[in-house]
XYZ file of C-alpha atoms in Angstrom:
671
model
C 0.000 0.000 0.000
C 1.180 3.587 -0.636
C 2.244 6.196 1.865
C 1.645 9.821 2.503
C 4.719 12.008 2.748
C 7.241 11.847 -0.038
C 10.321 10.227 1.327
C 12.750 11.464 -1.331
C 15.355 8.833 -1.812
C 18.656 10.165 -3.117
C 18.545 7.546 -5.822
C 16.208 6.849 -8.688
C 16.159 5.534 -12.150
C 19.550 4.679 -13.610
C 18.797 5.531 -17.223
C 16.530 8.351 -16.135
C 14.140 9.293 -18.911
C 16.361 8.217 -21.744
C 19.699 9.339 -20.335
C 21.466 5.992 -20.484
C 24.131 5.416 -17.856
C 23.466 8.835 -16.289
C 24.049 9.231 -12.601
C 21.180 7.663 -10.649
C 18.795 10.397 -9.575
C 15.158 11.134 -8.796
C 13.363 12.780 -11.730
C 11.544 16.052 -11.197
C 7.773 16.416 -11.364
C 8.098 18.278 -14.664
C 9.870 15.380 -16.341
C 6.716 13.255 -16.141
C 4.690 15.498 -18.447
C 5.971 14.067 -21.715
C 8.108 11.285 -20.336
C 9.573 8.797 -22.745
C 10.129 5.303 -21.451
C 13.751 4.990 -20.275
C 16.103 2.300 -21.507
C 15.165 -1.077 -20.023
C 11.866 0.395 -18.843
C 8.365 -1.123 -18.570
C 5.285 0.994 -17.954
C 3.087 -0.005 -15.007
C 0.128 0.346 -17.377
C 1.519 -2.525 -19.481
C 1.393 -4.902 -16.522
C -1.842 -6.899 -16.182
C -4.105 -4.557 -14.215
C -6.929 -7.035 -13.696
C -5.489 -7.795 -10.261
C -5.600 -4.157 -9.146
C -8.304 -4.320 -6.486
C -10.022 -0.944 -6.293
C -12.782 0.125 -3.936
C -14.873 1.099 -6.937
C -14.687 0.781 -10.718
C -12.152 -0.999 -12.923
C -8.704 0.444 -13.456
C -7.559 0.874 -17.054
C -4.292 1.900 -18.693
C -3.629 5.572 -19.477
C -6.991 6.717 -18.089
C -8.416 8.040 -14.859
C -10.962 5.815 -13.111
C -13.757 7.794 -14.784
C -12.367 7.046 -18.254
C -11.065 10.574 -18.804
C -7.478 11.700 -19.391
C -5.098 11.539 -16.440
C -4.940 15.149 -15.268
C -3.398 16.806 -12.208
C -3.212 20.578 -11.684
C -4.324 21.151 -15.257
C -1.567 19.041 -16.786
C -2.556 16.044 -18.916
C -0.290 13.027 -18.630
C -0.079 10.406 -21.396
C 0.999 7.497 -19.216
C -0.228 6.058 -15.948
C -3.066 4.263 -14.164
C -6.112 5.789 -12.486
C -8.009 4.291 -9.578
C -10.317 5.384 -6.750
C -10.275 5.247 -2.990
C -8.601 2.352 -1.202
C -6.716 0.277 -3.791
C -3.907 -2.237 -3.962
C -1.867 -4.041 -6.607
C 0.637 -6.818 -5.934
C 3.517 -7.321 -8.357
C 5.959 -10.247 -8.522
C 9.335 -8.889 -9.662
C 11.168 -12.193 -10.200
C 14.526 -10.463 -9.803
C 13.882 -8.463 -12.964
C 13.736 -4.855 -11.770
C 16.124 -2.347 -10.265
C 13.736 0.534 -9.564
C 10.138 1.709 -9.617
C 9.346 5.377 -10.228
C 6.017 7.193 -10.297
C 4.272 10.511 -9.868
C 1.200 10.398 -7.595
C -1.709 12.716 -6.922
C -5.468 13.340 -6.972
C -7.056 13.648 -10.412
C -8.547 17.027 -11.338
C -11.916 15.352 -11.839
C -11.965 14.013 -8.311
C -13.043 16.899 -6.090
C -14.690 14.623 -3.538
C -12.862 16.232 -0.646
C -11.080 13.071 0.410
C -7.586 12.669 1.824
C -5.567 9.814 0.292
C -2.171 8.323 0.975
C -0.037 6.561 -1.622
C 2.287 3.850 -0.309
C 4.798 1.428 -1.795
C 5.750 -1.763 0.027
C 8.752 -3.860 -0.944
C 8.834 -7.419 0.420
C 6.319 -6.484 3.115
C 8.097 -3.314 4.310
C 7.058 0.234 3.553
C 9.618 1.665 1.136
C 8.099 5.000 0.123
C 5.048 7.100 0.893
C 3.365 10.283 -0.253
C 1.893 11.608 2.959
C -1.714 12.865 3.074
C -2.855 14.246 -0.291
C -6.084 15.979 -1.266
C -7.617 17.523 -4.353
C -5.600 20.508 -5.555
C -2.320 19.390 -4.010
C 0.696 19.294 -6.353
C 1.762 15.766 -7.353
C 4.705 14.041 -5.693
C 7.393 11.683 -6.925
C 7.838 8.260 -5.330
C 10.910 6.230 -6.193
C 12.099 2.926 -4.704
C 15.063 0.613 -5.046
C 14.049 -2.862 -6.250
C 17.490 -4.320 -6.879
C 17.054 -7.003 -4.198
C 13.266 -7.150 -4.162
C 11.037 -10.146 -4.780
C 7.612 -8.520 -4.531
C 6.117 -5.037 -4.474
C 2.729 -3.736 -3.429
C 1.209 -0.454 -4.534
C -1.592 0.899 -2.381
C -3.860 3.871 -1.905
C -5.240 4.388 1.574
C -7.801 6.791 2.975
C -8.354 8.263 6.403
C -12.105 8.632 5.930
C -14.967 6.169 6.119
C -17.084 8.326 3.842
C -16.809 6.670 0.429
C -18.128 9.847 -1.151
C -14.694 11.235 -0.293
C -12.681 8.357 -1.737
C -11.150 10.524 -4.417
C -9.748 9.587 -7.827
C -6.107 8.640 -7.413
C -3.536 8.624 -10.230
C -0.259 6.780 -10.645
C 1.308 8.983 -13.297
C 4.093 7.877 -15.660
C 4.763 4.888 -13.428
C 7.465 2.547 -14.731
C 9.867 -0.199 -13.741
C 13.525 -0.098 -14.713
C 14.655 -3.614 -15.595
C 18.075 -5.152 -15.282
C 19.923 -5.017 -18.618
C 19.640 -8.299 -20.495
C 16.844 -9.748 -18.360
C 14.124 -11.731 -20.120
C 11.751 -11.454 -17.156
C 9.065 -8.852 -16.582
C 7.067 -7.798 -13.514
C 3.828 -9.776 -13.208
C 0.805 -8.732 -11.147
C -0.921 -11.384 -9.088
C -3.849 -11.968 -6.793
C -2.488 -12.242 -3.288
C -3.021 -15.736 -1.848
C -5.354 -16.107 1.095
C -5.545 -18.699 3.865
C -7.951 -21.613 3.355
C -11.549 -20.976 4.322
C -12.025 -20.996 8.084
C -13.891 -23.849 9.702
C -16.893 -22.283 11.397
C -19.665 -23.736 13.481
C -22.601 -25.131 11.528
C -25.519 -25.779 13.840
C -27.722 -28.701 12.804
C -29.265 -29.388 16.182
C -32.618 -31.153 16.008
C -33.617 -29.803 19.412
C -35.965 -26.805 19.237
C -34.342 -23.382 19.571
C -35.800 -19.885 19.286
C -33.755 -17.249 17.454
C -36.176 -14.322 17.322
C -35.076 -10.830 18.303
C -35.686 -10.258 21.995
C -37.316 -6.897 21.392
C -39.720 -5.695 18.686
C -41.519 -2.394 18.176
C -44.930 -1.505 16.761
C -47.455 1.315 16.533
C -50.890 0.745 18.112
C -53.791 0.249 15.688
C -51.451 -0.556 12.779
C -50.956 -4.070 11.304
C -48.468 -6.196 13.201
C -46.519 -9.108 11.681
C -43.867 -11.156 13.452
C -42.507 -14.592 12.608
C -41.228 -16.580 15.565
C -37.806 -17.606 14.260
C -37.167 -21.161 15.376
C -35.240 -24.268 14.357
C -35.488 -27.916 15.295
C -36.851 -31.161 13.960
C -40.422 -30.552 12.969
C -43.184 -30.262 12.629
C -42.878 -27.432 15.145
C -45.789 -26.194 17.231
C -45.806 -22.616 18.556
C -47.407 -21.081 21.635
C -47.339 -17.597 23.177
C -48.307 -16.445 26.659
C -49.285 -12.863 27.490
C -49.806 -11.608 23.953
C -51.112 -8.001 23.937
C -54.764 -7.548 23.092
C -55.332 -7.546 19.350
C -52.585 -10.038 18.483
C -52.971 -13.719 17.646
C -50.528 -16.553 16.999
C -50.837 -19.232 14.339
C -49.594 -22.268 16.249
C -48.621 -24.106 13.062
C -46.606 -21.350 11.329
C -45.369 -19.264 14.246
C -46.762 -16.090 12.660
C -48.055 -13.473 15.092
C -50.410 -10.991 13.435
C -53.186 -8.518 14.168
C -52.896 -5.001 15.605
C -51.906 -3.948 19.114
C -54.654 -1.866 20.651
C -52.801 0.181 23.277
C -49.357 1.694 23.773
C -47.144 -0.013 26.323
C -44.467 -2.616 26.866
C -45.381 -6.304 27.118
C -43.152 -9.309 27.762
C -44.402 -12.332 25.846
C -43.252 -15.889 26.537
C -42.810 -17.915 23.353
C -42.703 -21.717 23.387
C -41.731 -23.994 20.528
C -42.294 -27.764 20.648
C -40.898 -30.305 18.216
C -40.004 -33.982 17.994
C -36.921 -33.429 20.153
C -38.511 -31.512 23.011
C -39.540 -27.919 23.655
C -37.979 -24.581 24.563
C -39.141 -21.142 25.646
C -37.892 -17.600 25.252
C -39.117 -14.096 25.968
C -39.714 -11.260 23.529
C -40.560 -7.738 24.618
C -43.082 -5.918 22.433
C -42.745 -2.139 22.660
C -45.854 -0.367 21.339
C -45.972 3.365 20.756
C -45.078 6.179 18.335
C -41.711 5.766 16.566
C -40.887 2.449 18.211
C -40.002 0.499 15.055
C -36.699 -1.350 14.506
C -35.921 -2.031 18.149
C -33.094 -4.189 16.801
C -31.283 -3.748 13.456
C -33.390 -4.956 10.499
C -32.412 -8.340 9.043
C -33.344 -9.547 5.597
C -32.460 -9.211 1.920
C -32.152 -6.387 -0.595
C -32.179 -6.931 -4.351
C -29.588 -4.341 -5.426
C -26.216 -6.056 -4.905
C -27.429 -9.100 -6.799
C -29.787 -7.852 -9.480
C -29.403 -4.079 -9.748
C -31.969 -2.786 -12.227
C -32.531 -6.323 -13.563
C -34.781 -7.138 -10.603
C -38.332 -8.353 -11.239
C -41.243 -9.808 -9.295
C -40.209 -13.398 -10.014
C -36.754 -12.789 -8.517
C -38.335 -11.232 -5.443
C -40.706 -14.179 -4.990
C -37.771 -16.545 -5.413
C -35.863 -14.644 -2.733
C -38.802 -14.952 -0.335
C -39.086 -18.681 -1.057
C -35.345 -19.152 -0.505
C -35.429 -17.129 2.701
C -37.721 -19.805 4.125
C -36.349 -22.936 2.437
C -32.735 -22.101 3.287
C -33.598 -21.682 6.951
C -32.590 -18.007 7.041
C -36.078 -16.960 8.118
C -35.810 -19.439 10.996
C -32.711 -17.538 12.153
C -34.409 -14.127 12.199
C -34.116 -12.718 8.674
C -37.446 -11.057 7.890
C -37.319 -8.369 5.188
C -37.504 -8.894 1.427
C -36.581 -5.467 0.044
C -36.987 -4.388 -3.569
C -34.455 -1.742 -4.538
C -34.593 0.515 -7.611
C -36.219 -0.340 -10.986
C -39.741 -1.369 -9.942
C -41.236 2.048 -10.806
C -43.474 2.862 -13.743
C -45.075 6.175 -14.644
C -47.770 8.088 -12.776
C -51.418 7.897 -13.753
C -53.661 10.874 -14.463
C -54.143 11.476 -10.732
C -50.401 11.361 -10.062
C -50.417 7.955 -8.389
C -47.223 5.962 -8.952
C -47.604 2.795 -11.013
C -45.363 -0.256 -11.198
C -43.639 -1.178 -14.446
C -44.128 -4.366 -16.460
C -41.655 -6.295 -14.282
C -43.946 -5.874 -11.264
C -47.497 -6.392 -12.543
C -49.151 -6.531 -9.092
C -47.271 -5.136 -6.089
C -50.150 -5.802 -3.687
C -50.237 -9.470 -4.678
C -46.456 -9.648 -4.223
C -46.725 -8.156 -0.742
C -49.489 -10.601 0.181
C -47.285 -13.483 -0.988
C -44.344 -12.321 1.107
C -46.560 -11.684 4.137
C -48.047 -15.187 3.885
C -44.619 -16.514 4.802
C -44.359 -14.272 7.858
C -41.877 -12.039 6.015
C -42.052 -8.306 5.248
C -41.767 -6.440 1.957
C -39.598 -3.375 1.408
C -39.486 -0.898 -1.452
C -37.338 1.972 -2.729
C -37.769 5.576 -3.853
C -35.997 8.933 -3.971
C -36.944 12.411 -2.736
C -35.832 13.678 -6.150
C -37.701 13.623 -9.469
C -35.743 10.531 -10.524
C -34.175 7.614 -8.693
C -30.527 6.671 -9.124
C -31.619 4.297 -11.903
C -33.528 7.134 -13.634
C -36.961 5.820 -12.660
C -39.795 7.897 -11.214
C -38.976 9.459 -7.825
C -41.281 10.831 -5.124
C -40.555 14.557 -5.512
C -43.748 16.538 -4.815
C -45.688 13.250 -4.485
C -44.487 12.208 -1.031
C -47.875 11.959 0.700
C -49.411 10.264 -2.310
C -46.589 7.721 -2.554
C -46.702 6.980 1.164
C -50.423 6.181 0.879
C -49.756 3.979 -2.145
C -46.989 2.094 -0.360
C -49.302 1.509 2.596
C -52.102 0.355 0.288
C -49.760 -2.167 -1.294
C -48.632 -3.489 2.118
C -45.066 -2.163 2.194
C -43.114 -2.539 5.451
C -39.774 -0.832 4.702
C -38.751 2.167 2.581
C -35.209 2.889 1.416
C -35.234 6.582 0.420
C -32.230 7.380 -1.793
C -30.903 10.954 -2.247
C -30.123 10.584 -5.992
C -31.516 13.457 -8.113
C -32.560 15.491 -5.077
C -29.026 16.817 -5.157
C -30.012 18.749 -8.289
C -32.906 20.340 -6.409
C -30.615 21.738 -3.690
C -27.325 21.946 -5.593
C -26.739 25.509 -4.380
C -27.829 24.821 -0.813
C -25.417 22.808 1.341
C -27.142 23.585 4.626
C -28.162 21.009 7.171
C -31.761 22.113 6.729
C -31.582 21.236 3.033
C -30.192 17.787 3.834
C -32.921 17.080 6.372
C -35.954 18.533 4.609
C -36.864 15.695 2.187
C -36.564 13.078 4.918
C -38.758 15.051 7.306
C -41.416 15.293 4.603
C -41.437 11.572 3.808
C -41.241 10.554 7.466
C -44.355 12.581 8.253
C -46.097 11.124 5.211
C -45.316 7.553 6.266
C -46.432 8.125 9.845
C -49.753 9.517 8.640
C -50.660 6.237 6.940
C -52.332 3.238 8.532
C -49.207 1.088 8.236
C -45.849 0.721 10.015
C -43.010 1.354 7.569
C -39.371 1.241 8.670
C -37.746 4.359 7.191
C -34.199 3.983 5.847
C -32.395 7.227 4.996
C -29.985 6.614 2.124
C -27.914 9.768 1.641
C -24.387 8.427 2.110
C -23.513 10.049 5.415
C -23.772 13.669 4.319
C -23.971 16.214 7.112
C -23.144 13.532 9.701
C -26.564 11.967 9.318
C -25.905 9.649 12.270
C -26.264 12.705 14.515
C -29.750 13.673 13.292
C -31.252 10.728 11.396
C -33.487 9.741 14.285
C -34.704 13.304 14.802
C -36.092 13.464 11.253
C -37.948 10.165 11.653
C -35.467 7.606 10.415
C -34.849 4.235 11.991
C -31.866 3.416 9.757
C -29.419 5.705 7.937
C -26.592 5.003 5.555
C -23.290 6.334 6.838
C -21.335 5.756 3.612
C -21.602 5.502 -0.139
C -22.167 2.181 -1.899
C -20.107 -0.829 -0.884
C -18.461 -3.116 -3.443
C -17.302 -6.704 -3.020
C -13.641 -5.853 -2.466
C -11.438 -5.838 0.603
C -10.515 -2.126 0.245
C -14.178 -1.126 0.036
C -15.436 -3.314 2.870
C -12.452 -2.556 5.112
C -12.597 1.185 4.515
C -16.331 1.365 5.169
C -16.473 -1.039 8.097
C -13.508 0.163 10.118
C -14.454 3.734 9.248
C -17.525 3.503 11.481
C -15.437 4.237 14.573
C -16.963 7.149 16.452
C -20.508 6.656 15.149
C -21.494 4.222 17.881
C -22.745 6.917 20.260
C -25.666 7.563 17.918
C -26.889 3.964 17.617
C -29.542 2.327 19.759
C -33.021 0.778 19.662
C -34.896 2.362 16.776
C -31.783 4.171 15.511
C -29.154 2.290 13.522
C -26.056 3.247 11.547
C -26.064 1.454 8.195
C -22.678 0.787 6.524
C -24.536 -0.728 3.541
C -25.656 -4.198 2.535
C -23.774 -7.467 2.844
C -21.485 -8.589 0.017
C -21.199 -12.337 0.595
C -22.497 -15.032 -1.761
C -23.099 -14.410 -5.462
C -23.375 -10.721 -6.309
C -23.039 -8.668 -9.460
C -25.474 -5.746 -9.489
C -27.334 -7.514 -12.304
C -27.910 -9.317 -14.456
C -24.609 -11.288 -14.512
C -23.486 -12.582 -11.128
C -20.165 -13.756 -9.717
C -18.978 -15.130 -6.373
C -18.005 -12.320 -4.024
C -14.428 -11.173 -4.471
C -13.975 -11.195 -0.703
C -11.814 -14.105 0.410
C -13.406 -16.389 3.028
C -11.538 -14.798 5.936
C -12.485 -11.357 4.632
C -16.115 -12.448 4.673
C -15.650 -13.544 8.281
C -14.322 -10.062 9.059
C -17.281 -8.510 7.205
C -20.031 -10.309 9.131
C -18.200 -9.976 12.457
C -17.698 -6.251 12.066
C -21.284 -5.589 10.948
C -22.554 -7.549 13.963
C -20.365 -5.591 16.353
C -21.507 -2.345 14.751
C -25.168 -3.228 15.378
C -25.671 -2.753 11.644
C -28.654 -3.954 9.623
C -27.918 -7.413 8.214
C -29.380 -7.120 4.718
C -28.147 -9.922 2.485
C -27.213 -8.743 -1.004
C -26.674 -11.960 -2.947
C -28.729 -14.330 -5.095
C -30.790 -16.118 -2.477
C -31.355 -19.114 -4.738
C -27.623 -19.873 -5.022
C -26.440 -19.992 -1.418
C -23.418 -22.242 -0.837
C -22.747 -23.901 2.519
C -20.056 -21.458 3.626
C -22.270 -18.450 2.941
C -25.200 -20.072 4.709
C -23.031 -20.920 7.723
C -21.817 -17.314 7.841
C -25.348 -15.975 7.826
C -26.928 -18.437 10.256
C -24.483 -18.480 13.161
C -26.928 -17.714 15.937
C -24.295 -16.602 18.445
C -22.988 -14.027 15.970
C -26.503 -12.895 15.033
C -27.320 -12.536 18.725
C -24.539 -9.960 19.036
C -25.995 -7.926 16.182
C -29.505 -8.236 17.619
C -28.587 -7.676 21.258
C -31.489 -5.785 22.892
C -29.196 -3.436 24.820
C -28.529 -1.832 21.443
C -25.059 -0.463 22.181
C -22.767 -0.576 19.130
C -19.102 -1.482 19.415
C -16.227 0.921 19.944
C -12.658 0.507 18.757
C -10.689 0.167 21.989
C -7.234 -0.549 20.583
C -5.336 -0.116 17.323
C -1.720 -0.821 16.407
C 0.057 -0.046 13.130
C 1.677 -3.050 11.424
C 3.975 -3.189 8.402
C 1.099 -3.040 5.932
C -2.062 -2.525 7.942
C -3.349 -2.432 11.488
C -4.454 -4.698 14.275
C -7.673 -3.531 15.870
C -9.735 -4.563 18.881
C -13.436 -3.677 18.934
C -15.660 -4.219 21.963
C -19.444 -4.245 22.405
C -21.297 -4.553 25.746
C -24.211 -7.004 25.712
C -27.443 -7.072 27.684
C -26.394 -10.029 29.844
C -23.247 -8.347 31.148
C -20.858 -10.078 28.770
C -18.727 -8.353 26.141
C -18.419 -9.224 22.439
C -14.864 -8.599 21.252
C -13.403 -8.708 17.748
C -9.649 -9.001 17.200
C -8.997 -7.869 13.606
C -5.879 -8.069 11.440
C -5.959 -5.898 8.314
C -2.360 -6.744 7.400
C -1.051 -9.507 5.159
C 0.746 -11.705 7.707
C -0.529 -13.694 10.702
C -0.263 -11.541 13.807
C -0.774 -12.000 17.527
C -3.402 -9.630 18.895
C -4.263 -9.082 22.532
C -7.398 -7.736 24.132
C -6.498 -6.542 27.599
C -8.941 -6.364 30.439
C -7.802 -2.784 31.112
C -8.921 -1.700 27.611
C -12.159 -3.676 27.903
C -13.050 -2.252 31.312
C -13.218 -5.589 33.147
C -11.203 -7.316 35.864
C -10.547 -10.768 37.262
C -10.863 -14.200 35.735
C -13.238 -14.331 32.789
C -14.501 -17.194 30.597
C -13.917 -16.756 26.872
C -15.990 -18.283 24.070
C -15.165 -18.363 20.353
C -18.415 -17.380 18.614
C -17.559 -18.536 15.089
C -16.387 -21.949 16.213
C -19.007 -22.308 18.939
C -16.281 -23.353 21.367
C -15.398 -22.433 24.947
C -11.748 -21.394 25.213
C -11.435 -21.554 28.989
C -10.850 -18.880 31.602
C -8.389 -16.015 31.117
C -6.986 -13.394 33.468
C -6.084 -9.843 32.442
C -5.712 -10.546 28.718
C -6.888 -12.692 25.835
C -4.389 -13.235 23.015
C -4.924 -14.961 19.670
C -3.019 -15.359 16.418
C -5.149 -13.776 13.701
C -4.605 -14.591 10.032
C -4.374 -11.948 7.303
C -7.554 -9.925 6.731
C -9.252 -12.061 9.364
C -10.718 -11.911 12.844
C -11.111 -13.851 16.057
C -14.563 -13.138 17.506
C -15.134 -13.940 21.158
C -17.538 -13.308 23.995
C -15.877 -12.574 27.308
C -17.530 -12.942 30.696
C -20.238 -15.009 32.339
C -23.867 -14.008 31.674
C -25.579 -12.381 34.622
C -28.478 -14.722 34.043
C -28.899 -17.593 31.661
C -31.349 -17.145 28.803
C -33.933 -19.669 27.725
C -32.365 -20.000 24.294
């Protein structure tokens, strides 16, 4: 990965810019403008760039990431590689090169306000760095000695978690100087990863209840709740102390009806199967703005199908949610993203397009399974996919959504930016969400309101005040390590604003087969990176919205998504999100310790390694705020690790995590 401040080495390219056998020196910035390839030189752009893992987009030779000319400070450069945000490229040198030289900086078409750092690693050690760079800064020269090197890594890092500020980064005129007479060339490669971790796969035939321990609702509005339970069936469900107006279907476990009065009620659920019975409590909180007492769990169509979504794919996702067992582990929402919209009729009422012939029938189908249906719109005239938005039709659309039976609305900023392009005030950011929130609340239906505006104006500080239950804190995630790592670990500091009915959303999950439609591919996250992804989202108390093709779930993905001990951390009713309590810089990354207090007095702790080599990481009792001897349990392996005093230490593989619960529960639960 690349660094920040230019460490000017006194040496550079031997045949610098055509001057064969000249004294070794570092070229000036000006020499890159019309640079000719030096003797024995190879452009970086002529190396296979398919292995350059960018946070967004595909890098191409001699172009910026947006496909335009490489330009910095008004100067157009003919050679180089453009990328965006966190990026890395690994190159095997095979003893072929003596030096690598490049100019680095932010492209003139960036202007996202981000701060990037360019770094070069040689055989795992940082060899050169640019220091922090932002739009408008002059470019810098990086130059490293490769005469004894085996491998090199180029990287762009960012200090921000806001992907809207992951600016366009350029490697200008970058080239290798080869040893005279060599017949070898630098070759890029995909960095090897450890084998997939062995994680716990629960196939217990004994009944177990996995429902959230707390659920919210508004009196007089339809209530729907599926008791999430596993075990050898057929299962029979019972509930004691249900509030007036609710009823339980003992064969399906679906609780429906409408709560009549505001208040808090503790309901005892019992599930009986062929291998016994079990009971658990759920607290129903009824009142205004009490939705999403725990982070929403379910599926969203975008990361799989993009604008290729249709009603058949949504039905298939609902079917798979049940048949795969995900619904039995607490996943409830089936959310349609963009591309369902048609035109408006003569009265202004929004219509569906030909891919969704009957939205009400689709909602009824999803509800029949005990699941909930979500939908998507924008406060602007058009959605991100250029479909009809809700601008000036907010009340009308809210009534239509309620009429159809919608339970969740993702409201995406999109073209609303054109409406307020000259107004950057906080009031302008909040206004469209206040309008839609009031419209939703005025209907006869509970609709979870998800604010999708990419973290602008520190939405985590005011999202709840404008009526949201969920708010995106970042731009769109992609299925790469730089994107997931930058977004996930960038949530540090947001935890103070999370809690029941108010959740930070670092975007949807990128495990399984994704592709943004219509062509899909297995996630580009390595298995251990996926482990990090789900662990971190659970610690963050983030919504767990699956983004893959639900009909093509492999065993590893299913095991990741159905680990009940991990899900229980995400869904913990205390609702306190994790904080980063320790961080240490390594040669090419960091080790981090994140800690989350749980309702039973225990602590969920993640030990993360973002570097490329196995590393020992310690979580000390002093940093965790505990004392004495404490039991430790590995949540992914479902294994007790014994009692520790003062510290827990584990060896963590590259890009991986060890996820543990520390402490003895104050009281044992019925699950």
